[in-house]
Short mmCIF file of C-alpha atoms in Angstrom, two decimals:
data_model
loop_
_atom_site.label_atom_id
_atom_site.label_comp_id
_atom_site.label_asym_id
_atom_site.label_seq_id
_atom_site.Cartn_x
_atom_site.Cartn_y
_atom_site.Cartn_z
CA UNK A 60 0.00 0.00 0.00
CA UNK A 61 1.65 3.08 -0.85
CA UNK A 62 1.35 6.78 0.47
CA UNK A 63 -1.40 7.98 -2.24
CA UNK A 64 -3.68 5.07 -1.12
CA UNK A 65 -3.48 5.46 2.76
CA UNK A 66 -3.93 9.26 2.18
CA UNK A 67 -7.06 8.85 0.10
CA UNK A 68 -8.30 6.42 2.73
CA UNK A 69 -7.86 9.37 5.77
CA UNK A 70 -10.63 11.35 3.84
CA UNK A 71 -12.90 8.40 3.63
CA UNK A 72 -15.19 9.89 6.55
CA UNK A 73 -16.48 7.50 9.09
CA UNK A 74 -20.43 7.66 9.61
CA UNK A 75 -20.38 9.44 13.15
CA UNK A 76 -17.25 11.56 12.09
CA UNK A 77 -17.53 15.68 11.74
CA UNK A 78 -16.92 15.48 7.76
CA UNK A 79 -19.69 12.72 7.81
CA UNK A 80 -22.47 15.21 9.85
CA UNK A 81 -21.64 18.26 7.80
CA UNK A 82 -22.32 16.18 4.72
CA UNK A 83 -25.60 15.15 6.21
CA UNK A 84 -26.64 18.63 6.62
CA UNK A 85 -25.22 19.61 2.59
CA UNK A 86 -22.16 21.59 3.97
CA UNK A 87 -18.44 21.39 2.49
CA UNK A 88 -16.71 18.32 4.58
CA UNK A 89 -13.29 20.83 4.63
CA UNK A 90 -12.34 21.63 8.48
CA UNK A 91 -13.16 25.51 8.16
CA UNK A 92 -11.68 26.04 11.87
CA UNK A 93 -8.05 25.53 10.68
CA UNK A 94 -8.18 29.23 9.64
CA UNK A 95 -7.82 29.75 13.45
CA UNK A 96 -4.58 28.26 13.25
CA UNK A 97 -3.57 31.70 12.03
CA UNK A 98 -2.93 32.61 15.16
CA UNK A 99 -0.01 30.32 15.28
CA UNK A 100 1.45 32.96 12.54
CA UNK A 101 0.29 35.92 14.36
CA UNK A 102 2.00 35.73 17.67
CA UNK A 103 5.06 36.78 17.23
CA UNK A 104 3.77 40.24 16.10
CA UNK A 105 2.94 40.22 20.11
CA UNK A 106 6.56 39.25 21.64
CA UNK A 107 9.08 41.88 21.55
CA UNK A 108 11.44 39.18 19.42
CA UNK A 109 9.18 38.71 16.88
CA UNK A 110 9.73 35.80 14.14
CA UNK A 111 12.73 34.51 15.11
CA UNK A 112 14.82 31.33 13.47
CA UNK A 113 13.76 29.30 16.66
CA UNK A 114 10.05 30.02 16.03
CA UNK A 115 10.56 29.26 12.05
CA UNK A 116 12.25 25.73 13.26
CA UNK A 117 9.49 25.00 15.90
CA UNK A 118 7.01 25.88 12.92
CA UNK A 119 8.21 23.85 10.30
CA UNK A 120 8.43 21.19 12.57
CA UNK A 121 4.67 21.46 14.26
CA UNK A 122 2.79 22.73 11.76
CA UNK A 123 2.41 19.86 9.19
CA UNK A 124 1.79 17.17 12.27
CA UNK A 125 -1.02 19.47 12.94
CA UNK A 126 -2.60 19.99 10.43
CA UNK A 127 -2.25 16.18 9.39
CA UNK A 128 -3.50 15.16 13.28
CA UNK A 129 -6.47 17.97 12.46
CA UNK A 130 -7.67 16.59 9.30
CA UNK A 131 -7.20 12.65 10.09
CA UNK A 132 -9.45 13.51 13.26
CA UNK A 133 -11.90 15.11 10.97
CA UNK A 134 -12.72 12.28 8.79
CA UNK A 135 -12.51 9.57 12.00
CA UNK A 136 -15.02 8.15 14.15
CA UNK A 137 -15.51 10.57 17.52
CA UNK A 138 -14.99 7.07 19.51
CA UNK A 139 -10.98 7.79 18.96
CA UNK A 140 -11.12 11.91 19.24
CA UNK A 141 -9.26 12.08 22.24
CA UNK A 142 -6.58 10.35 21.10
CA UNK A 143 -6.13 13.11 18.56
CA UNK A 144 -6.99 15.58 21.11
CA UNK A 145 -4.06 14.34 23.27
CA UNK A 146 -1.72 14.37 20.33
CA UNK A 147 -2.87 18.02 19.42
CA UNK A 148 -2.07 19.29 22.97
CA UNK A 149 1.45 17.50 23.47
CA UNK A 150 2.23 19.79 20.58
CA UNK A 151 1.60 22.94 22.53
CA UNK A 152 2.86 21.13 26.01
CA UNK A 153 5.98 19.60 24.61
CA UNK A 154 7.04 22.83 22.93
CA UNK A 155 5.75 25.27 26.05
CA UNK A 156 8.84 26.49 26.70
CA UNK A 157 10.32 27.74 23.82
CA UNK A 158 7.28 28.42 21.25
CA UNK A 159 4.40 30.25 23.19
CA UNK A 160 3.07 30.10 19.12
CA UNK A 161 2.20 26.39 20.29
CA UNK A 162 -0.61 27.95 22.49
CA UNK A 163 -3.18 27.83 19.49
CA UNK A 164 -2.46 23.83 19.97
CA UNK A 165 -3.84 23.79 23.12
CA UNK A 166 -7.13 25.38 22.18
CA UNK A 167 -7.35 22.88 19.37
CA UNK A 168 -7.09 20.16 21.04
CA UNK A 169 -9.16 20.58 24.08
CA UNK A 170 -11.76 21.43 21.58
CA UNK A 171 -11.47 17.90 20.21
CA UNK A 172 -12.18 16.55 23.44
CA UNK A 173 -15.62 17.97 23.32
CA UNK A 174 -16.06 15.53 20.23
CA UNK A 175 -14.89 12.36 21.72
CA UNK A 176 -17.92 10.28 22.14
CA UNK A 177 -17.66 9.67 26.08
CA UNK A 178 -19.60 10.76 29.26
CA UNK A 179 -19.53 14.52 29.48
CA UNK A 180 -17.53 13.76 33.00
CA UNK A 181 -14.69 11.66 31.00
CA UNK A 182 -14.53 14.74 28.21
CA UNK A 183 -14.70 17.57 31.19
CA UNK A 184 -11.97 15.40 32.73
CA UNK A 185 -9.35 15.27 30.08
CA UNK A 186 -10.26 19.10 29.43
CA UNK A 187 -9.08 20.06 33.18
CA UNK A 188 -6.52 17.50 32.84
CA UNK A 189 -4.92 18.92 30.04
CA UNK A 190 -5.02 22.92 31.39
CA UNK A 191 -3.83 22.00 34.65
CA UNK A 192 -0.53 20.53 32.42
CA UNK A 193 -0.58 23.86 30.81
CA UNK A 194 -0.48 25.83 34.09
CA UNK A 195 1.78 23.60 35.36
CA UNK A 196 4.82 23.63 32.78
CA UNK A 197 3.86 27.37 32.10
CA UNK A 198 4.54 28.71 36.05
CA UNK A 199 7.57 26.43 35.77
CA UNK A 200 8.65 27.94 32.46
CA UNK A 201 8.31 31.16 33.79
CA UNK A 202 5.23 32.77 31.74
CA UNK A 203 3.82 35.58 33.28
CA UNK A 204 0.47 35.83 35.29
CA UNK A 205 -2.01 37.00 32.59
CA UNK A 206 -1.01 33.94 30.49
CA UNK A 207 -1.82 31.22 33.17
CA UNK A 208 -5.43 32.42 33.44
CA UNK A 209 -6.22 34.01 30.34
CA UNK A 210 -5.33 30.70 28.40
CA UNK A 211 -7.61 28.72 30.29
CA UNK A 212 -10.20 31.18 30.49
CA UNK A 213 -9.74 31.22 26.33
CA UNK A 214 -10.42 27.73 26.38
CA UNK A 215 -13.47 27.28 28.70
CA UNK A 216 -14.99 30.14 26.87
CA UNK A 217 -14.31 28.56 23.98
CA UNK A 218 -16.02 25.05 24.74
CA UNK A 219 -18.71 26.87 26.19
CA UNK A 220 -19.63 28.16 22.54
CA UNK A 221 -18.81 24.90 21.29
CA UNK A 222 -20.87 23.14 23.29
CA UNK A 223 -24.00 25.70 23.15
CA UNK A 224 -23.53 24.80 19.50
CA UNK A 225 -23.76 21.19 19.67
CA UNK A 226 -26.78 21.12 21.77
CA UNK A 227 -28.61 23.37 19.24
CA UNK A 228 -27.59 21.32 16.66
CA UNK A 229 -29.16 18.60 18.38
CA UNK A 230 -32.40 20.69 18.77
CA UNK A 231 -32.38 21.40 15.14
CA UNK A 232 -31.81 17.50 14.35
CA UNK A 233 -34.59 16.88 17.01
CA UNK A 234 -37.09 19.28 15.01
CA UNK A 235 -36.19 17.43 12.05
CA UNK A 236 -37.47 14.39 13.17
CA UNK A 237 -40.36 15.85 14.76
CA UNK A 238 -41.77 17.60 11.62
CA UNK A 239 -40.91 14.53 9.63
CA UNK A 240 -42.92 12.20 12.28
CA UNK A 241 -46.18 14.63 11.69
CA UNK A 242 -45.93 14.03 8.02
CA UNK A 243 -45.46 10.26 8.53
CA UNK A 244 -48.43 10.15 11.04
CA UNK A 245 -50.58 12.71 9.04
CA UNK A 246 -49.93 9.96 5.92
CA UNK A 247 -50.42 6.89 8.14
CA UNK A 248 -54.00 8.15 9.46
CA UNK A 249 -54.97 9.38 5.91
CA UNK A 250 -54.56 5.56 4.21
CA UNK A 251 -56.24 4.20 7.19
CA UNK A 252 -59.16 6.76 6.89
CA UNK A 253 -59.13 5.83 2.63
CA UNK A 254 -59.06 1.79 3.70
CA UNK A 255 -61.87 2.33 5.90
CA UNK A 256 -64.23 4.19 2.97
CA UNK A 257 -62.65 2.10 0.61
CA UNK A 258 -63.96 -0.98 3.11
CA UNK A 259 -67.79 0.36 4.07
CA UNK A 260 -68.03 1.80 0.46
CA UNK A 261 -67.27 -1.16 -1.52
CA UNK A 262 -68.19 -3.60 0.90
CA UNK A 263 -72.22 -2.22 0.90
CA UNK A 264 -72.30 -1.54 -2.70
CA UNK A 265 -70.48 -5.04 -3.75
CA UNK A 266 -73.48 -6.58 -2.08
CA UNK A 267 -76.07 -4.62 -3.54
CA UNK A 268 -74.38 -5.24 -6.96
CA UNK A 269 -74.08 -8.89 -6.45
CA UNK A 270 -77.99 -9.07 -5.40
CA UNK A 271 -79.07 -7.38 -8.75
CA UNK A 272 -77.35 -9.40 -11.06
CA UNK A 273 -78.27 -12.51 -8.89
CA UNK A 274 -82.39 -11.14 -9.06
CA UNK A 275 -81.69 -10.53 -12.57
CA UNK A 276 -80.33 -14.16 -13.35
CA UNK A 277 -83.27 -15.90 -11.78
CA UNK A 278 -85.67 -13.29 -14.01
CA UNK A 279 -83.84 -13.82 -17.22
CA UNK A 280 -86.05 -16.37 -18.40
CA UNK A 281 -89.77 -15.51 -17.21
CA UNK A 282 -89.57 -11.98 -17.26
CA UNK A 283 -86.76 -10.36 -19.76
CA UNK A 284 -87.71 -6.85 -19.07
CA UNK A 285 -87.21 -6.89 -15.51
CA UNK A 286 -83.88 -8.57 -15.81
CA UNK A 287 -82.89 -5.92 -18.42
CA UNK A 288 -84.49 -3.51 -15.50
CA UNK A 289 -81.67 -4.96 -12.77
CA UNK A 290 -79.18 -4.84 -15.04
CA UNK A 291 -79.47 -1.22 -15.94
CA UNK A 292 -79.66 -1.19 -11.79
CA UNK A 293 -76.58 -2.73 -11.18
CA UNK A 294 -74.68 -0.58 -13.88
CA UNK A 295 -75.82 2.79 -12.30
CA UNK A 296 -74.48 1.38 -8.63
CA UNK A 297 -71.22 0.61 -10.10
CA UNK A 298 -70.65 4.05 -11.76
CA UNK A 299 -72.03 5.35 -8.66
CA UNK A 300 -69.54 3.30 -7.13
CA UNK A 301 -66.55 4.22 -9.21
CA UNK A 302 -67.16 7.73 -8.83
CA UNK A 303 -66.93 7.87 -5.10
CA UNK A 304 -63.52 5.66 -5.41
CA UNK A 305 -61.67 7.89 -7.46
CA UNK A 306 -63.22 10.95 -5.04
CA UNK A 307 -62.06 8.79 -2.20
CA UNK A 308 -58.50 8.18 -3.88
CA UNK A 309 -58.37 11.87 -4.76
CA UNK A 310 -58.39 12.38 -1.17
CA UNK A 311 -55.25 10.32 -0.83
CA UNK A 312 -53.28 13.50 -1.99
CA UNK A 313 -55.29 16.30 -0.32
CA UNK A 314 -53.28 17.85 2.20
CA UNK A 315 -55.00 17.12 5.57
CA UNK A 316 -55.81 20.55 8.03
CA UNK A 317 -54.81 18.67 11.43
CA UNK A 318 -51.58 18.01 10.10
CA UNK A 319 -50.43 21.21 8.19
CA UNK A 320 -51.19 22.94 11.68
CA UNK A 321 -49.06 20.70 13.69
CA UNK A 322 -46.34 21.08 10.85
CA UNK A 323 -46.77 24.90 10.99
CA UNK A 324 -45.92 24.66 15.24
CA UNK A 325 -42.67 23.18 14.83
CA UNK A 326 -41.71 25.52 11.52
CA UNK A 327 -42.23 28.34 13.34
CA UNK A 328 -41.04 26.99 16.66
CA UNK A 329 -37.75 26.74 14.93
CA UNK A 330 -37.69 30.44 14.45
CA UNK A 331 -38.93 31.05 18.53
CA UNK A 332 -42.79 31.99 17.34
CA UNK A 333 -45.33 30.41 19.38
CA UNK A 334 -48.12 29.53 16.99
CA UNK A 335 -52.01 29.05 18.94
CA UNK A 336 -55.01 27.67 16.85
CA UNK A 337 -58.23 26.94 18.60
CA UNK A 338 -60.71 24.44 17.20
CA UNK A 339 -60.71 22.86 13.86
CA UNK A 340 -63.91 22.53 11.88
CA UNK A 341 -64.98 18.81 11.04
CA UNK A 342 -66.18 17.49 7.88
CA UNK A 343 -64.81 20.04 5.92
CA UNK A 344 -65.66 19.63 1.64
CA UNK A 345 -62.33 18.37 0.66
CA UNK A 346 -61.51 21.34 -2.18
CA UNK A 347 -62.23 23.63 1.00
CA UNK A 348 -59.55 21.35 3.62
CA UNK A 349 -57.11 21.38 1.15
CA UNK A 350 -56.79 25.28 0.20
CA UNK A 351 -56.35 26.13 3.80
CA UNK A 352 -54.44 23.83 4.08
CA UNK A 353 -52.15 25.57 1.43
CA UNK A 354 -52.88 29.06 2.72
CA UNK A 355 -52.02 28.58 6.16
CA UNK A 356 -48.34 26.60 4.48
CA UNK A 357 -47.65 30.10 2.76
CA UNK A 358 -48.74 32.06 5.30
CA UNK A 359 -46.63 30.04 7.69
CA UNK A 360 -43.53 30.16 5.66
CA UNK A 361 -44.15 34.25 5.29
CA UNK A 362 -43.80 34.53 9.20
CA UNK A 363 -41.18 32.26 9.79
CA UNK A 364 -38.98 33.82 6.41
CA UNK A 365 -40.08 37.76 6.85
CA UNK A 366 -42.31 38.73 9.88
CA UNK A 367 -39.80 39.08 12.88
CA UNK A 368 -42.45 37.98 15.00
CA UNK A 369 -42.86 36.14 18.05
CA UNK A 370 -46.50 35.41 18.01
CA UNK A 371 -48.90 34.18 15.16
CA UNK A 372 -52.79 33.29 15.78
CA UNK A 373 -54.90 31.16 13.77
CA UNK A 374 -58.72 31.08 14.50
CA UNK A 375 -61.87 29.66 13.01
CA UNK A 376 -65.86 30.33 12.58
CA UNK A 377 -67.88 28.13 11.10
CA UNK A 378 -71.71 28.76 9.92
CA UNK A 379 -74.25 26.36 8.18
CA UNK A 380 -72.86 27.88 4.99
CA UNK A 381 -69.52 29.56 5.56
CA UNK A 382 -66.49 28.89 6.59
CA UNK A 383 -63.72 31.61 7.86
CA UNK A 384 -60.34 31.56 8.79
CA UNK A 385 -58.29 34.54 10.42
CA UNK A 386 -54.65 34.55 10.54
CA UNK A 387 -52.76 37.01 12.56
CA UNK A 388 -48.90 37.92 13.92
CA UNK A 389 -47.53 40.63 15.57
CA UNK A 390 -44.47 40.81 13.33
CA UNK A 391 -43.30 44.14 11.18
CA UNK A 392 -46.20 44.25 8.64
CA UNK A 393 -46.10 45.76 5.54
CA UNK A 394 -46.89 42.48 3.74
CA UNK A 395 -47.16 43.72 -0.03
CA UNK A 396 -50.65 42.17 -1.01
CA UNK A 397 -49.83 41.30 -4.88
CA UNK A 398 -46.26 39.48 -4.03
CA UNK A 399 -45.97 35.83 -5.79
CA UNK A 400 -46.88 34.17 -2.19
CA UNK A 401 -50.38 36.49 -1.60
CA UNK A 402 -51.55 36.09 -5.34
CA UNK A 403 -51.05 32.61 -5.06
CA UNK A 404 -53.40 32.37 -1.92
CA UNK A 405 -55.96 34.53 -3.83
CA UNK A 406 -55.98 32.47 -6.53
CA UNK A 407 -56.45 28.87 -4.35
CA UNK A 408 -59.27 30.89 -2.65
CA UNK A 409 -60.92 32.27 -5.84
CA UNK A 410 -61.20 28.83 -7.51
CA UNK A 411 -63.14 27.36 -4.78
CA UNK A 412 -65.78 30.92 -4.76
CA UNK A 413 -63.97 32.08 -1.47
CA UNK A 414 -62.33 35.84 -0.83
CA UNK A 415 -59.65 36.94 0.90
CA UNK A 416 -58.41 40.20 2.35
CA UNK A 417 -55.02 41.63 3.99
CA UNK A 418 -54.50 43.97 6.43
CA UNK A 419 -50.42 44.66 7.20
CA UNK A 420 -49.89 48.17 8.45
CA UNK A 421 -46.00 48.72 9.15
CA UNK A 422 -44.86 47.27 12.45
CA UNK A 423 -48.03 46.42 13.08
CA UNK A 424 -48.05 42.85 12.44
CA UNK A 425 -50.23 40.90 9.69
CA UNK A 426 -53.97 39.67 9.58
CA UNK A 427 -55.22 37.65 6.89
CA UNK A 428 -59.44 37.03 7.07
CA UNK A 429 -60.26 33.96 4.32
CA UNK A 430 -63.95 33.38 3.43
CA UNK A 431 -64.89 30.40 1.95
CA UNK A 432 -68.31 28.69 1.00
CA UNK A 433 -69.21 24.98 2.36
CA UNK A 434 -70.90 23.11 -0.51
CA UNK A 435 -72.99 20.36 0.62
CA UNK A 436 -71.99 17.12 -1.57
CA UNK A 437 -74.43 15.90 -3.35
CA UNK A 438 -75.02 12.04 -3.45
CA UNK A 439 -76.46 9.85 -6.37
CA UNK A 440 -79.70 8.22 -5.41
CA UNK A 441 -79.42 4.18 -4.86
CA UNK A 442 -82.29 1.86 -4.66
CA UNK A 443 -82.55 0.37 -1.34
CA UNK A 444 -80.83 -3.05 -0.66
CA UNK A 445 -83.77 -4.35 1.45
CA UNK A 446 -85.96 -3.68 -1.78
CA UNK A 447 -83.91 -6.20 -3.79
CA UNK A 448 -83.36 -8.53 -0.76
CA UNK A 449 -87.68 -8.16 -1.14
CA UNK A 450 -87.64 -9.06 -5.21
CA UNK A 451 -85.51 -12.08 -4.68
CA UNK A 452 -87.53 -13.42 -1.94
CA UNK A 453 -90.27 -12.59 -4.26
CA UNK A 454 -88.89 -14.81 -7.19
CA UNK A 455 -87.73 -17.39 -4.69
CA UNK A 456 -91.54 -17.92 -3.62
CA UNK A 457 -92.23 -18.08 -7.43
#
């Protein structure tokens, strides 16, 4: 195995390594933080000797471990971190007395601690572990006062960032999940709700079907013209019957009011608004569900993109004939009403006879009223089934 494979093989990322989660979440897997390594070339300007041929020795000597160390630990599982970590440091603690440059080291390293994937009281540990070294060797070395605290101060304040920034990473991750278990849920109780019609639709109307053509069968030969009669009957239930399928299946990709709602919480949870919406209607006309559903998705994404706001409303009244929908924030306003977003939800509420209206004064917040009308469905008359049930018994006793 030669050098050009094993080095092609360090930038192979493991799954749980730092290149590996900033692919996950479509970011370049390069180590942006070496850029603090600057530092290292930056200190000098600080001490009165300035870049001397001991600090370019120390350099040239460091500097390529490190960055090597640095971008092998990158690309490795967080299990081994420390390790690297450990490495990292020496490079600062071996070289303390002679090359305060090697300070930036330490930093680096105690910040791979935080990655190692141990209890936080191993990782704390090795992070006090590893200062109390630094303190050590740097009173003996002879560095002045400010440099034993302010170093370690530097790095606490440091992992105190770095760890504010995992846990809201892990927030955001969380939130991820969350708004992709709504959608999962919302689809899971939709197919059940279309198995169920599916089951008392088909399952009624199979039977009254079946019937027919069994009362026509036993009529065929005595009495043509009612058999032709049942027939006729049993065609108009199945096109009955087909039509309220496809209407059924149709609803399979209508977006579903319950679960746009819960999706909006989280969205704008993620941006610190607290969302409130008080009773849903039931039995909504599915055209109607489905373009509030898409209204209250762009309206959503408005407030959580543009509004600066940290509280949004949603509230409904419902007549016999009428429904309406009020959506309000207290953001900055001045929501221009003919924008791609608002002409799209006038258009969605237009095609189903509804209106809508906008009221955004500057910094005083937005309130969208939607009217819509509820259209009662009409249903295609079926003979009973206990009038057939009555015509076979009929023929039976014949």
């Amino acid at each position: 195995m030669n050098i050009t494979t094993v080095m092609r093989s360090w930038f192979v990322p493991a799954p749980d390594s730092s290149a590996a989660d900033e692919l996950r979440q479509g970011k370049s897997p390069w180590a942006i933080h070496l850029l603090w390594s600057a530092w290292i070339f930056i200190t000098p300007l600080l001490d009165p000797q300035g870049y001397t041929l001991a600090w370019l020795l120390f350099t040239l000597a460091t500097y390529p471990i490190f960055i090597a160390v640095y971008l092998k630990a990158h690309y490795a599982s967080c299990r081994h971190m420390h390790f690297y970590g450990l490495v990292v440091a020496s490079l600062c603690l071996l070289t303390l007395p002679w090359y305060p440059s090697g300070l930036s080291y330490l930093i680096f390293g105690c910040t791979m601690f935080l990655k190692w994937r141990a209890s936080f009281r191993a990782r704390m540990g090795l992070l006090l572990l590893a200062n109390a070294v630094y303190v050590a060797l740097a009173w003996r070395t002879g560095y002045p006062w400010a440099m034993l605290v302010s170093i370690p101060a530097m790095v606490l304040i440091i992992c105190t960032v770095i760890i504010v920034e995992f846990k809201n990473r892990e927030r955001d991750a969380a939130l991820r999940l969350s708004q992709e278990e709504v959608r999962r849920l919302a689809a899971t109780a939709e197919r059940e709700r279309i198995g169920r019609d599916l089951h008392d639709l088909l399952g009624h109307t199979l039977s009254l079907i079946t019937l027919k053509l069994e009362l026509s069968r036993k009529l065929f030969d005595r009495d043509s013209g009612a058999a032709r009669r049942e027939l006729e009957e049993a065609e108009r239930v199945a096109r009955h019957a087909l039509a309220e399928v496809r209407a059924a299946v149709t609803g399979i990709r209508s977006t579903d009011l319950a679960a746009e709602l819960a999706s909006a919480r989280l969205l704008l949870e993620s941006s610190a608004v607290h969302l409130d919406y008080g009773n849903l209607p039931d039995s909504l006309p599915q055209d109607v569900e489905r373009t509030f559903a898409l209204v209250i998705r762009e309206a959503m994404t408005n407030i959580h993109r543009h509004a600066d706001a940290t509280e949004a409303c949603i509230r409904f009244i419902r007549t016999a004939d009428n429904l309406e929908m009020q959506i309000h924030d207290n953001g900055k306003g001045g929501l221009v009403a003919h924008g791609n977003g608002m002409s799209g939800m006038c258009e969605r509420v237009r095609a189903i006879g509804g209106s809508l209206q906008v009221d955004s004064p500057p910094r005083r917040g937005t309130r969208l009223l939607i009217n819509a009308p509820l259209r009662a469905t009409q249903k295609t008359h079926v003979l009973p089934e206990t009038s057939v049930q009555d015509k076979l018994a009929g023929s039976a006793a014949a």
